[in-house]
Amino acid sequence: MAVVVLATGHRSDGRVVGRVCAVVLTLLLAGCSAAGPAGSTSQDGSRTRSGSAKGSEAASSPYVSAAEIARSQATTAYLGMWQDMTKAGTTSDWNSPELTQHATGDALSAISRGMYADHLNGLVTKGEPKNAPTVSSATPAENPTTVTISDCGDSTQWLKYRKGNGKLADDKPGGRQAITAEVKKLNGAWKVTRFAVEAVGSC
């Protein structure tokens, strides 16, 4: 930065010198002020732009797509269906309102019929199943409303017992079973509309 100092008069006393210093100080302060908004200079001479840290944070912020949200919500609804069945199964309550929370259509009908059959036969289900669902397809691709889930459920610790004596209903152990389910977004809520469970040992 070039500094030009103009002085008038020929006096060499403190008044002229004082005016010169004031001009130099004013120019230096103006130079610092002008550099402020654009950035600052580091010790090695490099320049940094104002707000660069904030921009970096915005660039690194995670973005979750509509498709990812749909897959997650559909999987949650699928797991919720099994949790509802587990709870209702302890008393074989085929008419439990909780069964409608995550299931509808053919899926709800199949669950209710199974529970009703257990009720008539004096059976209850104890324990809980284990699930490992994965999304096999989702349509439409960008904003899915239908998701297909594949699962390898494990019913080893989820068995039927007789109400009267608390004994196992039969000598057939549970095990791993392949499950396919269709989950749809209906009126803003994800629910299982149908599912199929294969025989023990199918996965």
PDB file of N, CA, C and O in Angstrom, residues 6-84:
ATOM      1  N   LEU A   6       0.919  14.762   2.284  1.00  0.00           N
ATOM      2  CA  LEU A   6       1.057  16.151   1.857  1.00  0.00           C
ATOM      3  C   LEU A   6       1.148  17.039   3.087  1.00  0.00           C
ATOM      4  O   LEU A   6       0.327  16.917   3.994  1.00  0.00           O
ATOM      5  N   ALA A   7       2.100  17.915   3.114  1.00  0.00           N
ATOM      6  CA  ALA A   7       2.247  18.846   4.241  1.00  0.00           C
ATOM      7  C   ALA A   7       2.426  20.247   3.692  1.00  0.00           C
ATOM      8  O   ALA A   7       3.135  20.449   2.705  1.00  0.00           O
ATOM      9  N   THR A   8       1.857  21.183   4.312  1.00  0.00           N
ATOM     10  CA  THR A   8       1.980  22.573   3.881  1.00  0.00           C
ATOM     11  C   THR A   8       2.759  23.352   4.938  1.00  0.00           C
ATOM     12  O   THR A   8       2.753  22.993   6.115  1.00  0.00           O
ATOM     13  N   GLY A   9       3.381  24.401   4.497  1.00  0.00           N
ATOM     14  CA  GLY A   9       4.138  25.231   5.429  1.00  0.00           C
ATOM     15  C   GLY A   9       5.565  24.747   5.561  1.00  0.00           C
ATOM     16  O   GLY A   9       5.917  23.650   5.124  1.00  0.00           O
ATOM     17  N   HIS A  10       6.366  25.573   6.149  1.00  0.00           N
ATOM     18  CA  HIS A  10       7.781  25.238   6.279  1.00  0.00           C
ATOM     19  C   HIS A  10       8.200  25.095   7.717  1.00  0.00           C
ATOM     20  O   HIS A  10       9.372  25.003   8.010  1.00  0.00           O
ATOM     21  N   ARG A  11       7.213  25.025   8.596  1.00  0.00           N
ATOM     22  CA  ARG A  11       7.576  24.927  10.006  1.00  0.00           C
ATOM     23  C   ARG A  11       7.934  23.492  10.333  1.00  0.00           C
ATOM     24  O   ARG A  11       7.321  22.538   9.861  1.00  0.00           O
ATOM     25  N   SER A  12       8.903  23.344  11.134  1.00  0.00           N
ATOM     26  CA  SER A  12       9.355  22.001  11.500  1.00  0.00           C
ATOM     27  C   SER A  12       9.052  21.681  12.943  1.00  0.00           C
ATOM     28  O   SER A  12       9.695  20.848  13.541  1.00  0.00           O
ATOM     29  N   ASP A  13       8.082  22.417  13.501  1.00  0.00           N
ATOM     30  CA  ASP A  13       7.783  22.141  14.899  1.00  0.00           C
ATOM     31  C   ASP A  13       6.826  20.966  15.008  1.00  0.00           C
ATOM     32  O   ASP A  13       6.443  20.341  14.029  1.00  0.00           O
ATOM     33  N   GLY A  14       6.369  20.686  16.165  1.00  0.00           N
ATOM     34  CA  GLY A  14       5.533  19.506  16.415  1.00  0.00           C
ATOM     35  C   GLY A  14       4.198  19.535  15.734  1.00  0.00           C
ATOM     36  O   GLY A  14       3.570  18.500  15.535  1.00  0.00           O
ATOM     37  N   ARG A  15       3.670  20.713  15.344  1.00  0.00           N
ATOM     38  CA  ARG A  15       2.333  20.769  14.752  1.00  0.00           C
ATOM     39  C   ARG A  15       2.298  20.102  13.386  1.00  0.00           C
ATOM     40  O   ARG A  15       1.407  19.339  13.073  1.00  0.00           O
ATOM     41  N   VAL A  16       3.271  20.360  12.533  1.00  0.00           N
ATOM     42  CA  VAL A  16       3.283  19.730  11.204  1.00  0.00           C
ATOM     43  C   VAL A  16       3.518  18.241  11.326  1.00  0.00           C
ATOM     44  O   VAL A  16       2.881  17.436  10.685  1.00  0.00           O
ATOM     45  N   VAL A  17       4.446  17.889  12.161  1.00  0.00           N
ATOM     46  CA  VAL A  17       4.718  16.461  12.357  1.00  0.00           C
ATOM     47  C   VAL A  17       3.481  15.737  12.854  1.00  0.00           C
ATOM     48  O   VAL A  17       3.143  14.652  12.434  1.00  0.00           O
ATOM     49  N   GLY A  18       2.762  16.384  13.768  1.00  0.00           N
ATOM     50  CA  GLY A  18       1.547  15.769  14.298  1.00  0.00           C
ATOM     51  C   GLY A  18       0.523  15.542  13.217  1.00  0.00           C
ATOM     52  O   GLY A  18      -0.154  14.525  13.179  1.00  0.00           O
ATOM     53  N   ARG A  19       0.401  16.484  12.267  1.00  0.00           N
ATOM     54  CA  ARG A  19      -0.547  16.324  11.184  1.00  0.00           C
ATOM     55  C   ARG A  19      -0.140  15.170  10.277  1.00  0.00           C
ATOM     56  O   ARG A  19      -0.977  14.424   9.802  1.00  0.00           O
ATOM     57  N   VAL A  20       1.121  14.995  10.026  1.00  0.00           N
ATOM     58  CA  VAL A  20       1.609  13.913   9.174  1.00  0.00           C
ATOM     59  C   VAL A  20       1.297  12.562   9.810  1.00  0.00           C
ATOM     60  O   VAL A  20       0.811  11.635   9.175  1.00  0.00           O
ATOM     61  N   CYS A  21       1.555  12.428  11.089  1.00  0.00           N
ATOM     62  CA  CYS A  21       1.276  11.164  11.790  1.00  0.00           C
ATOM     63  C   CYS A  21      -0.195  10.833  11.741  1.00  0.00           C
ATOM     64  O   CYS A  21      -0.608   9.678  11.590  1.00  0.00           O
ATOM     65  N   ALA A  22      -1.025  11.843  11.899  1.00  0.00           N
ATOM     66  CA  ALA A  22      -2.465  11.607  11.883  1.00  0.00           C
ATOM     67  C   ALA A  22      -2.902  11.079  10.536  1.00  0.00           C
ATOM     68  O   ALA A  22      -3.745  10.181  10.429  1.00  0.00           O
ATOM     69  N   VAL A  23      -2.315  11.648   9.434  1.00  0.00           N
ATOM     70  CA  VAL A  23      -2.682  11.178   8.085  1.00  0.00           C
ATOM     71  C   VAL A  23      -2.264   9.741   7.888  1.00  0.00           C
ATOM     72  O   VAL A  23      -2.994   8.913   7.375  1.00  0.00           O
ATOM     73  N   VAL A  24      -1.044   9.378   8.310  1.00  0.00           N
ATOM     74  CA  VAL A  24      -0.550   8.014   8.162  1.00  0.00           C
ATOM     75  C   VAL A  24      -1.416   7.036   8.947  1.00  0.00           C
ATOM     76  O   VAL A  24      -1.797   5.973   8.470  1.00  0.00           O
ATOM     77  N   LEU A  25      -1.766   7.380  10.192  1.00  0.00           N
ATOM     78  CA  LEU A  25      -2.580   6.492  11.028  1.00  0.00           C
ATOM     79  C   LEU A  25      -3.945   6.276  10.416  1.00  0.00           C
ATOM     80  O   LEU A  25      -4.457   5.163  10.388  1.00  0.00           O
ATOM     81  N   THR A  26      -4.531   7.373   9.852  1.00  0.00           N
ATOM     82  CA  THR A  26      -5.853   7.253   9.243  1.00  0.00           C
ATOM     83  C   THR A  26      -5.822   6.322   8.051  1.00  0.00           C
ATOM     84  O   THR A  26      -6.698   5.485   7.858  1.00  0.00           O
ATOM     85  N   LEU A  27      -4.788   6.430   7.217  1.00  0.00           N
ATOM     86  CA  LEU A  27      -4.671   5.572   6.044  1.00  0.00           C
ATOM     87  C   LEU A  27      -4.470   4.114   6.422  1.00  0.00           C
ATOM     88  O   LEU A  27      -5.012   3.205   5.805  1.00  0.00           O
ATOM     89  N   LEU A  28      -3.686   3.863   7.450  1.00  0.00           N
ATOM     90  CA  LEU A  28      -3.475   2.493   7.900  1.00  0.00           C
ATOM     91  C   LEU A  28      -4.753   1.858   8.398  1.00  0.00           C
ATOM     92  O   LEU A  28      -5.077   0.713   8.109  1.00  0.00           O
ATOM     93  N   LEU A  29      -5.530   2.617   9.180  1.00  0.00           N
ATOM     94  CA  LEU A  29      -6.797   2.097   9.684  1.00  0.00           C
ATOM     95  C   LEU A  29      -7.769   1.829   8.560  1.00  0.00           C
ATOM     96  O   LEU A  29      -8.516   0.858   8.553  1.00  0.00           O
ATOM     97  N   ALA A  30      -7.785   2.719   7.553  1.00  0.00           N
ATOM     98  CA  ALA A  30      -8.675   2.533   6.412  1.00  0.00           C
ATOM     99  C   ALA A  30      -8.307   1.277   5.649  1.00  0.00           C
ATOM    100  O   ALA A  30      -9.160   0.528   5.189  1.00  0.00           O
ATOM    101  N   GLY A  31      -6.996   1.024   5.519  1.00  0.00           N
ATOM    102  CA  GLY A  31      -6.557  -0.174   4.821  1.00  0.00           C
ATOM    103  C   GLY A  31      -6.995  -1.431   5.535  1.00  0.00           C
ATOM    104  O   GLY A  31      -7.463  -2.388   4.929  1.00  0.00           O
ATOM    105  N   CYS A  32      -6.894  -1.472   6.849  1.00  0.00           N
ATOM    106  CA  CYS A  32      -7.326  -2.633   7.634  1.00  0.00           C
ATOM    107  C   CYS A  32      -8.821  -2.842   7.506  1.00  0.00           C
ATOM    108  O   CYS A  32      -9.313  -3.955   7.394  1.00  0.00           O
ATOM    109  N   SER A  33      -9.573  -1.724   7.535  1.00  0.00           N
ATOM    110  CA  SER A  33     -11.028  -1.839   7.449  1.00  0.00           C
ATOM    111  C   SER A  33     -11.454  -2.385   6.104  1.00  0.00           C
ATOM    112  O   SER A  33     -12.375  -3.170   5.994  1.00  0.00           O
ATOM    113  N   ALA A  34     -10.785  -1.987   5.024  1.00  0.00           N
ATOM    114  CA  ALA A  34     -11.147  -2.432   3.690  1.00  0.00           C
ATOM    115  C   ALA A  34     -10.876  -3.906   3.510  1.00  0.00           C
ATOM    116  O   ALA A  34     -11.571  -4.604   2.800  1.00  0.00           O
ATOM    117  N   ALA A  35      -9.842  -4.419   4.171  1.00  0.00           N
ATOM    118  CA  ALA A  35      -9.496  -5.833   4.006  1.00  0.00           C
ATOM    119  C   ALA A  35     -10.418  -6.725   4.794  1.00  0.00           C
ATOM    120  O   ALA A  35     -10.566  -7.891   4.483  1.00  0.00           O
ATOM    121  N   GLY A  36     -11.081  -6.188   5.828  1.00  0.00           N
ATOM    122  CA  GLY A  36     -11.877  -7.013   6.725  1.00  0.00           C
ATOM    123  C   GLY A  36     -12.969  -7.817   6.047  1.00  0.00           C
ATOM    124  O   GLY A  36     -13.025  -9.019   6.166  1.00  0.00           O
ATOM    125  N   PRO A  37     -13.887  -7.210   5.299  1.00  0.00           N
ATOM    126  CA  PRO A  37     -15.004  -7.954   4.730  1.00  0.00           C
ATOM    127  C   PRO A  37     -14.577  -9.037   3.771  1.00  0.00           C
ATOM    128  O   PRO A  37     -15.196 -10.066   3.655  1.00  0.00           O
ATOM    129  N   ALA A  38     -13.493  -8.806   2.981  1.00  0.00           N
ATOM    130  CA  ALA A  38     -13.092  -9.781   1.981  1.00  0.00           C
ATOM    131  C   ALA A  38     -12.389 -10.961   2.607  1.00  0.00           C
ATOM    132  O   ALA A  38     -12.406 -12.061   2.082  1.00  0.00           O
ATOM    133  N   GLY A  39     -11.738 -10.735   3.727  1.00  0.00           N
ATOM    134  CA  GLY A  39     -11.038 -11.849   4.338  1.00  0.00           C
ATOM    135  C   GLY A  39      -9.909 -11.349   5.192  1.00  0.00           C
ATOM    136  O   GLY A  39      -9.825 -10.166   5.509  1.00  0.00           O
ATOM    137  N   SER A  40      -9.012 -12.211   5.569  1.00  0.00           N
ATOM    138  CA  SER A  40      -7.879 -11.830   6.397  1.00  0.00           C
ATOM    139  C   SER A  40      -6.640 -12.491   5.853  1.00  0.00           C
ATOM    140  O   SER A  40      -6.702 -13.456   5.101  1.00  0.00           O
ATOM    141  N   THR A  41      -5.508 -11.979   6.238  1.00  0.00           N
ATOM    142  CA  THR A  41      -4.240 -12.516   5.777  1.00  0.00           C
ATOM    143  C   THR A  41      -3.580 -13.273   6.906  1.00  0.00           C
ATOM    144  O   THR A  41      -3.413 -12.761   8.002  1.00  0.00           O
ATOM    145  N   SER A  42      -3.208 -14.513   6.638  1.00  0.00           N
ATOM    146  CA  SER A  42      -2.553 -15.331   7.657  1.00  0.00           C
ATOM    147  C   SER A  42      -1.080 -14.992   7.712  1.00  0.00           C
ATOM    148  O   SER A  42      -0.568 -14.226   6.880  1.00  0.00           O
ATOM    149  N   GLN A  43      -0.374 -15.609   8.628  1.00  0.00           N
ATOM    150  CA  GLN A  43       1.040 -15.312   8.807  1.00  0.00           C
ATOM    151  C   GLN A  43       1.860 -15.696   7.591  1.00  0.00           C
ATOM    152  O   GLN A  43       2.887 -15.108   7.311  1.00  0.00           O
ATOM    153  N   ASP A  44       1.419 -16.705   6.838  1.00  0.00           N
ATOM    154  CA  ASP A  44       2.185 -17.120   5.676  1.00  0.00           C
ATOM    155  C   ASP A  44       1.800 -16.358   4.421  1.00  0.00           C
ATOM    156  O   ASP A  44       2.242 -16.660   3.316  1.00  0.00           O
ATOM    157  N   GLY A  45       0.890 -15.356   4.576  1.00  0.00           N
ATOM    158  CA  GLY A  45       0.558 -14.513   3.450  1.00  0.00           C
ATOM    159  C   GLY A  45      -0.661 -14.965   2.673  1.00  0.00           C
ATOM    160  O   GLY A  45      -1.098 -14.295   1.758  1.00  0.00           O
ATOM    161  N   SER A  46      -1.253 -16.123   3.000  1.00  0.00           N
ATOM    162  CA  SER A  46      -2.409 -16.615   2.274  1.00  0.00           C
ATOM    163  C   SER A  46      -3.668 -15.901   2.732  1.00  0.00           C
ATOM    164  O   SER A  46      -3.748 -15.413   3.850  1.00  0.00           O
ATOM    165  N   ARG A  47      -4.677 -15.864   1.844  1.00  0.00           N
ATOM    166  CA  ARG A  47      -5.935 -15.201   2.155  1.00  0.00           C
ATOM    167  C   ARG A  47      -7.009 -16.214   2.457  1.00  0.00           C
ATOM    168  O   ARG A  47      -7.053 -17.302   1.868  1.00  0.00           O
ATOM    169  N   THR A  48      -7.880 -15.881   3.403  1.00  0.00           N
ATOM    170  CA  THR A  48      -9.020 -16.748   3.722  1.00  0.00           C
ATOM    171  C   THR A  48     -10.273 -15.941   3.555  1.00  0.00           C
ATOM    172  O   THR A  48     -10.363 -14.798   3.994  1.00  0.00           O
ATOM    173  N   ARG A  49     -11.308 -16.526   2.908  1.00  0.00           N
ATOM    174  CA  ARG A  49     -12.551 -15.820   2.662  1.00  0.00           C
ATOM    175  C   ARG A  49     -13.474 -15.895   3.868  1.00  0.00           C
ATOM    176  O   ARG A  49     -13.517 -16.891   4.572  1.00  0.00           O
ATOM    177  N   SER A  50     -14.207 -14.823   4.073  1.00  0.00           N
ATOM    178  CA  SER A  50     -15.169 -14.764   5.173  1.00  0.00           C
ATOM    179  C   SER A  50     -16.263 -15.780   4.961  1.00  0.00           C
ATOM    180  O   SER A  50     -16.786 -15.934   3.863  1.00  0.00           O
ATOM    181  N   GLY A  51     -16.639 -16.533   6.029  1.00  0.00           N
ATOM    182  CA  GLY A  51     -17.750 -17.480   5.974  1.00  0.00           C
ATOM    183  C   GLY A  51     -17.377 -18.825   5.369  1.00  0.00           C
ATOM    184  O   GLY A  51     -18.251 -19.636   5.110  1.00  0.00           O
ATOM    185  N   SER A  52     -16.083 -19.092   5.096  1.00  0.00           N
ATOM    186  CA  SER A  52     -15.704 -20.351   4.475  1.00  0.00           C
ATOM    187  C   SER A  52     -15.991 -21.536   5.372  1.00  0.00           C
ATOM    188  O   SER A  52     -16.378 -22.605   4.907  1.00  0.00           O
ATOM    189  N   ALA A  53     -15.851 -21.391   6.696  1.00  0.00           N
ATOM    190  CA  ALA A  53     -16.110 -22.507   7.614  1.00  0.00           C
ATOM    191  C   ALA A  53     -17.584 -22.890   7.577  1.00  0.00           C
ATOM    192  O   ALA A  53     -17.944 -24.059   7.559  1.00  0.00           O
ATOM    193  N   LYS A  54     -18.441 -21.869   7.541  1.00  0.00           N
ATOM    194  CA  LYS A  54     -19.874 -22.137   7.506  1.00  0.00           C
ATOM    195  C   LYS A  54     -20.254 -22.850   6.223  1.00  0.00           C
ATOM    196  O   LYS A  54     -21.072 -23.760   6.200  1.00  0.00           O
ATOM    197  N   GLY A  55     -19.630 -22.450   5.102  1.00  0.00           N
ATOM    198  CA  GLY A  55     -19.915 -23.092   3.826  1.00  0.00           C
ATOM    199  C   GLY A  55     -19.496 -24.543   3.829  1.00  0.00           C
ATOM    200  O   GLY A  55     -20.166 -25.402   3.264  1.00  0.00           O
ATOM    201  N   SER A  56     -18.355 -24.847   4.478  1.00  0.00           N
ATOM    202  CA  SER A  56     -17.879 -26.230   4.541  1.00  0.00           C
ATOM    203  C   SER A  56     -18.850 -27.098   5.316  1.00  0.00           C
ATOM    204  O   SER A  56     -19.108 -28.248   4.963  1.00  0.00           O
ATOM    205  N   GLU A  57     -19.402 -26.560   6.412  1.00  0.00           N
ATOM    206  CA  GLU A  57     -20.358 -27.325   7.208  1.00  0.00           C
ATOM    207  C   GLU A  57     -21.597 -27.645   6.394  1.00  0.00           C
ATOM    208  O   GLU A  57     -22.127 -28.747   6.444  1.00  0.00           O
ATOM    209  N   ALA A  58     -22.079 -26.679   5.612  1.00  0.00           N
ATOM    210  CA  ALA A  58     -23.274 -26.898   4.801  1.00  0.00           C
ATOM    211  C   ALA A  58     -23.013 -27.955   3.744  1.00  0.00           C
ATOM    212  O   ALA A  58     -23.866 -28.789   3.450  1.00  0.00           O
ATOM    213  N   ALA A  59     -21.794 -27.938   3.156  1.00  0.00           N
ATOM    214  CA  ALA A  59     -21.469 -28.889   2.106  1.00  0.00           C
ATOM    215  C   ALA A  59     -21.380 -30.303   2.636  1.00  0.00           C
ATOM    216  O   ALA A  59     -21.653 -31.265   1.925  1.00  0.00           O
ATOM    217  N   SER A  60     -20.978 -30.433   3.902  1.00  0.00           N
ATOM    218  CA  SER A  60     -20.805 -31.764   4.471  1.00  0.00           C
ATOM    219  C   SER A  60     -22.059 -32.283   5.172  1.00  0.00           C
ATOM    220  O   SER A  60     -22.056 -33.381   5.691  1.00  0.00           O
ATOM    221  N   SER A  61     -23.129 -31.486   5.201  1.00  0.00           N
ATOM    222  CA  SER A  61     -24.356 -31.916   5.869  1.00  0.00           C
ATOM    223  C   SER A  61     -24.958 -33.110   5.126  1.00  0.00           C
ATOM    224  O   SER A  61     -25.046 -33.101   3.900  1.00  0.00           O
ATOM    225  N   PRO A  62     -25.386 -34.164   5.833  1.00  0.00           N
ATOM    226  CA  PRO A  62     -25.946 -35.347   5.173  1.00  0.00           C
ATOM    227  C   PRO A  62     -27.303 -35.042   4.563  1.00  0.00           C
ATOM    228  O   PRO A  62     -28.096 -34.280   5.120  1.00  0.00           O
ATOM    229  N   TYR A  63     -27.575 -35.640   3.411  1.00  0.00           N
ATOM    230  CA  TYR A  63     -28.864 -35.466   2.740  1.00  0.00           C
ATOM    231  C   TYR A  63     -29.553 -36.815   2.690  1.00  0.00           C
ATOM    232  O   TYR A  63     -28.975 -37.801   2.223  1.00  0.00           O
ATOM    233  N   VAL A  64     -30.778 -36.883   3.178  1.00  0.00           N
ATOM    234  CA  VAL A  64     -31.550 -38.124   3.175  1.00  0.00           C
ATOM    235  C   VAL A  64     -32.636 -37.997   2.115  1.00  0.00           C
ATOM    236  O   VAL A  64     -33.471 -37.097   2.177  1.00  0.00           O
ATOM    237  N   SER A  65     -32.628 -38.898   1.145  1.00  0.00           N
ATOM    238  CA  SER A  65     -33.575 -38.823   0.050  1.00  0.00           C
ATOM    239  C   SER A  65     -34.936 -39.363   0.464  1.00  0.00           C
ATOM    240  O   SER A  65     -35.078 -40.072   1.467  1.00  0.00           O
ATOM    241  N   ALA A  66     -35.954 -39.046  -0.332  1.00  0.00           N
ATOM    242  CA  ALA A  66     -37.303 -39.540  -0.076  1.00  0.00           C
ATOM    243  C   ALA A  66     -37.341 -41.066  -0.158  1.00  0.00           C
ATOM    244  O   ALA A  66     -38.075 -41.729   0.588  1.00  0.00           O
ATOM    245  N   ALA A  67     -36.527 -41.632  -1.041  1.00  0.00           N
ATOM    246  CA  ALA A  67     -36.483 -43.086  -1.192  1.00  0.00           C
ATOM    247  C   ALA A  67     -35.930 -43.756   0.064  1.00  0.00           C
ATOM    248  O   ALA A  67     -36.441 -44.795   0.512  1.00  0.00           O
ATOM    249  N   GLU A  68     -34.888 -43.151   0.646  1.00  0.00           N
ATOM    250  CA  GLU A  68     -34.294 -43.713   1.869  1.00  0.00           C
ATOM    251  C   GLU A  68     -35.269 -43.629   3.042  1.00  0.00           C
ATOM    252  O   GLU A  68     -35.372 -44.558   3.850  1.00  0.00           O
ATOM    253  N   ILE A  69     -35.989 -42.514   3.122  1.00  0.00           N
ATOM    254  CA  ILE A  69     -36.978 -42.357   4.190  1.00  0.00           C
ATOM    255  C   ILE A  69     -38.075 -43.405   4.045  1.00  0.00           C
ATOM    256  O   ILE A  69     -38.499 -44.026   5.017  1.00  0.00           O
ATOM    257  N   ALA A  70     -38.552 -43.607   2.817  1.00  0.00           N
ATOM    258  CA  ALA A  70     -39.616 -44.585   2.562  1.00  0.00           C
ATOM    259  C   ALA A  70     -39.169 -45.996   2.944  1.00  0.00           C
ATOM    260  O   ALA A  70     -39.913 -46.752   3.584  1.00  0.00           O
ATOM    261  N   ARG A  71     -37.967 -46.358   2.572  1.00  0.00           N
ATOM    262  CA  ARG A  71     -37.444 -47.695   2.907  1.00  0.00           C
ATOM    263  C   ARG A  71     -37.367 -47.893   4.413  1.00  0.00           C
ATOM    264  O   ARG A  71     -37.732 -48.948   4.937  1.00  0.00           O
ATOM    265  N   SER A  72     -36.897 -46.860   5.108  1.00  0.00           N
ATOM    266  CA  SER A  72     -36.776 -46.946   6.559  1.00  0.00           C
ATOM    267  C   SER A  72     -38.141 -47.065   7.228  1.00  0.00           C
ATOM    268  O   SER A  72     -38.339 -47.894   8.121  1.00  0.00           O
ATOM    269  N   GLN A  73     -39.097 -46.250   6.804  1.00  0.00           N
ATOM    270  CA  GLN A  73     -40.426 -46.271   7.405  1.00  0.00           C
ATOM    271  C   GLN A  73     -41.160 -47.571   7.100  1.00  0.00           C
ATOM    272  O   GLN A  73     -41.891 -48.094   7.956  1.00  0.00           O
ATOM    273  N   ALA A  74     -40.980 -48.098   5.909  1.00  0.00           N
ATOM    274  CA  ALA A  74     -41.612 -49.367   5.547  1.00  0.00           C
ATOM    275  C   ALA A  74     -41.049 -50.513   6.390  1.00  0.00           C
ATOM    276  O   ALA A  74     -41.793 -51.386   6.863  1.00  0.00           O
ATOM    277  N   THR A  75     -39.738 -50.495   6.603  1.00  0.00           N
ATOM    278  CA  THR A  75     -39.107 -51.533   7.431  1.00  0.00           C
ATOM    279  C   THR A  75     -39.578 -51.431   8.877  1.00  0.00           C
ATOM    280  O   THR A  75     -39.823 -52.452   9.534  1.00  0.00           O
ATOM    281  N   THR A  76     -39.719 -50.206   9.380  1.00  0.00           N
ATOM    282  CA  THR A  76     -40.216 -50.009  10.742  1.00  0.00           C
ATOM    283  C   THR A  76     -41.631 -50.550  10.885  1.00  0.00           C
ATOM    284  O   THR A  76     -41.971 -51.179  11.896  1.00  0.00           O
ATOM    285  N   ALA A  77     -42.475 -50.313   9.879  1.00  0.00           N
ATOM    286  CA  ALA A  77     -43.849 -50.826   9.909  1.00  0.00           C
ATOM    287  C   ALA A  77     -43.856 -52.350   9.895  1.00  0.00           C
ATOM    288  O   ALA A  77     -44.651 -52.989  10.609  1.00  0.00           O
ATOM    289  N   TYR A  78     -42.976 -52.943   9.104  1.00  0.00           N
ATOM    290  CA  TYR A  78     -42.890 -54.407   9.041  1.00  0.00           C
ATOM    291  C   TYR A  78     -42.512 -54.994  10.403  1.00  0.00           C
ATOM    292  O   TYR A  78     -43.146 -55.939  10.887  1.00  0.00           O
ATOM    293  N   LEU A  79     -41.502 -54.434  11.017  1.00  0.00           N
ATOM    294  CA  LEU A  79     -41.087 -54.913  12.346  1.00  0.00           C
ATOM    295  C   LEU A  79     -42.184 -54.661  13.373  1.00  0.00           C
ATOM    296  O   LEU A  79     -42.402 -55.474  14.283  1.00  0.00           O
ATOM    297  N   GLY A  80     -42.894 -53.539  13.222  1.00  0.00           N
ATOM    298  CA  GLY A  80     -43.991 -53.225  14.132  1.00  0.00           C
ATOM    299  C   GLY A  80     -45.099 -54.261  14.057  1.00  0.00           C
ATOM    300  O   GLY A  80     -45.720 -54.594  15.075  1.00  0.00           O
ATOM    301  N   MET A  81     -45.352 -54.781  12.866  1.00  0.00           N
ATOM    302  CA  MET A  81     -46.372 -55.820  12.710  1.00  0.00           C
ATOM    303  C   MET A  81     -46.031 -57.053  13.547  1.00  0.00           C
ATOM    304  O   MET A  81     -46.896 -57.608  14.249  1.00  0.00           O
ATOM    305  N   TRP A  82     -44.785 -57.471  13.509  1.00  0.00           N
ATOM    306  CA  TRP A  82     -44.377 -58.644  14.280  1.00  0.00           C
ATOM    307  C   TRP A  82     -44.422 -58.373  15.789  1.00  0.00           C
ATOM    308  O   TRP A  82     -44.749 -59.260  16.584  1.00  0.00           O
ATOM    309  N   GLN A  83     -44.107 -57.164  16.170  1.00  0.00           N
ATOM    310  CA  GLN A  83     -44.198 -56.810  17.590  1.00  0.00           C
ATOM    311  C   GLN A  83     -45.655 -56.837  18.065  1.00  0.00           C
ATOM    312  O   GLN A  83     -45.952 -57.306  19.170  1.00  0.00           O
ATOM    313  N   ASP A  84     -46.566 -56.349  17.224  1.00  0.00           N
ATOM    314  CA  ASP A  84     -47.995 -56.381  17.562  1.00  0.00           C
ATOM    315  C   ASP A  84     -48.487 -57.819  17.665  1.00  0.00           C
ATOM    316  O   ASP A  84     -49.270 -58.157  18.570  1.00  0.00           O
TER     317      ASP A  84
END
